[in-house]
């Protein structure tokens, strides 16, 4: 299987684009992560460009072990000297020297003829060879260069000692077939081409950088220059994660391998975003927030049944824990019930129907439904109608000479449970009796009562707010008897907690050890 050398230029081509500049410390952090990602070459900077670039290349050369460290230089002696000065500390160092070869650049920017540029290129490579065996030459704007002239330059620099010859699509102009054909032509027409590695460096102006790089590989290129998150001049460079995963996922079609530890991809992408403050777009291939997220009902159903229905690679392969099922208005029942299951919430069919209807209504108003929303839906929609315990009998005595006492009888299905308690008043006594029966302790935070109908026989509605071990629950109860309304309100809150515990399989035990964990009516 052909080995593809991954040359990462995040810290050079990537860093030189607007908004992506990094200080030395940040560059070292990124370089160390690139080493963990196991790229073959890190282009650490352009040492002649600034003092900061020089220092960064030097520090990376000194401190980052594993990959070859490359530094960029024009075909100018002082650039090459400066590059070496920074690189010399590296265990494996590469001087990367470049000059444009297209007539557009020669005429308008360099104002030099073809012969002169060829001569500069050869001299620069020879000069760089005095420092290191590993010299890369780039023919800038190769894609728009005259192909015969380009071949001539490549042959000459290989003769001069270049070990890698890079064919950049500097302005992102190439079309995959055309670019692949160009690499083939170079391979077939440069007589000493076997003495060097063919590299490609594609920009993404037409969104074709990755496709062009892959096409080049199919035609003989063995090094791809790329960047994390595809950052780089203008529309960026070929994205490392896309190139690497395309080669990995389509190994059946592309029999090439890289040494990249793909499980480090997600972490590297996030690190770069954190350092630069620029996130990738959500739909970015491989590393975007949505790259492993499914929202449509049909897709969610498929993925839950069999992941490969809608996923061509696993999230784990790039270092993510799992795919994301986003609950929203397009989601179906399957995804909804699966999420409830993951949250430990068990519902019967009828409850699930109700909760799903409520979920759909909410999803129409809200973009994404979070786990907290689901809990509220379940608590509100299900628990309010569900009476785990039913008040069957209540007797309370009170007076200025009597200790307030309440006797409470509850029913759980057919089971009858009774207890009594004293309290600070008849309501408090009733609440304590309910706690004794159900084993569910709460702290009353607020209590309010209002008359919902007029007259002496007005119905009183009591609303209580209770803290059950950090879980704040509201309960409501109504009756013409205020003590009964109070007991019903408290029991309503207790029922919500009991229902939740039962659905989560946490169990409900009465204070005398009775097991109330089944939602089904129990036998007397
Ligand atoms: O895009 C380009 O041509 C470059 C070269 C310096 C390799 O970045
Ligand atoms: Zn470039």
PDB file of C-alpha atoms and ligand atoms in Angstrom, residues 9 12-14 16 43 140 166 168-171 201-203 225 232-234 236-237, ligand 2:
ATOM      1  CA  UNK A   9       1.321  23.690   6.983  1.00  0.00           C
ATOM      2  CA  UNK A  12       2.804  28.520   8.027  1.00  0.00           C
ATOM      3  CA  UNK A  13       0.204  28.813   5.234  1.00  0.00           C
ATOM      4  CA  UNK A  14      -2.631  28.533   7.771  1.00  0.00           C
ATOM      5  CA  UNK A  16      -0.510  33.607   7.591  1.00  0.00           C
ATOM      6  CA  UNK A  43       5.969  23.383   8.389  1.00  0.00           C
ATOM      7  CA  UNK A 140       4.655  28.486  -6.971  1.00  0.00           C
ATOM      8  CA  UNK A 166       6.007  20.383  -4.704  1.00  0.00           C
ATOM      9  CA  UNK A 168       1.196  23.997  -5.781  1.00  0.00           C
ATOM     10  CA  UNK A 169      -2.161  25.099  -7.069  1.00  0.00           C
ATOM     11  CA  UNK A 170      -1.458  28.442  -5.454  1.00  0.00           C
ATOM     12  CA  UNK A 171      -4.661  30.122  -6.619  1.00  0.00           C
ATOM     13  CA  UNK A 201      -0.246  21.853  -2.249  1.00  0.00           C
ATOM     14  CA  UNK A 202      -3.785  22.820  -3.211  1.00  0.00           C
ATOM     15  CA  UNK A 203      -5.732  25.932  -2.332  1.00  0.00           C
ATOM     16  CA  UNK A 225       0.364  19.546   1.971  1.00  0.00           C
ATOM     17  CA  UNK A 232      -4.863  29.005   4.821  1.00  0.00           C
ATOM     18  CA  UNK A 233      -4.618  31.884   2.380  1.00  0.00           C
ATOM     19  CA  UNK A 234      -7.999  33.123   1.107  1.00  0.00           C
ATOM     20  CA  UNK A 236      -7.704  27.995   2.648  1.00  0.00           C
ATOM     21  CA  UNK A 237      -5.719  24.869   1.895  1.00  0.00           C
TER      22      UNK A 237
HETATM   23 ZN1  LIG B   2      -0.092  27.986  -0.190  1.00  0.00          ZN
END
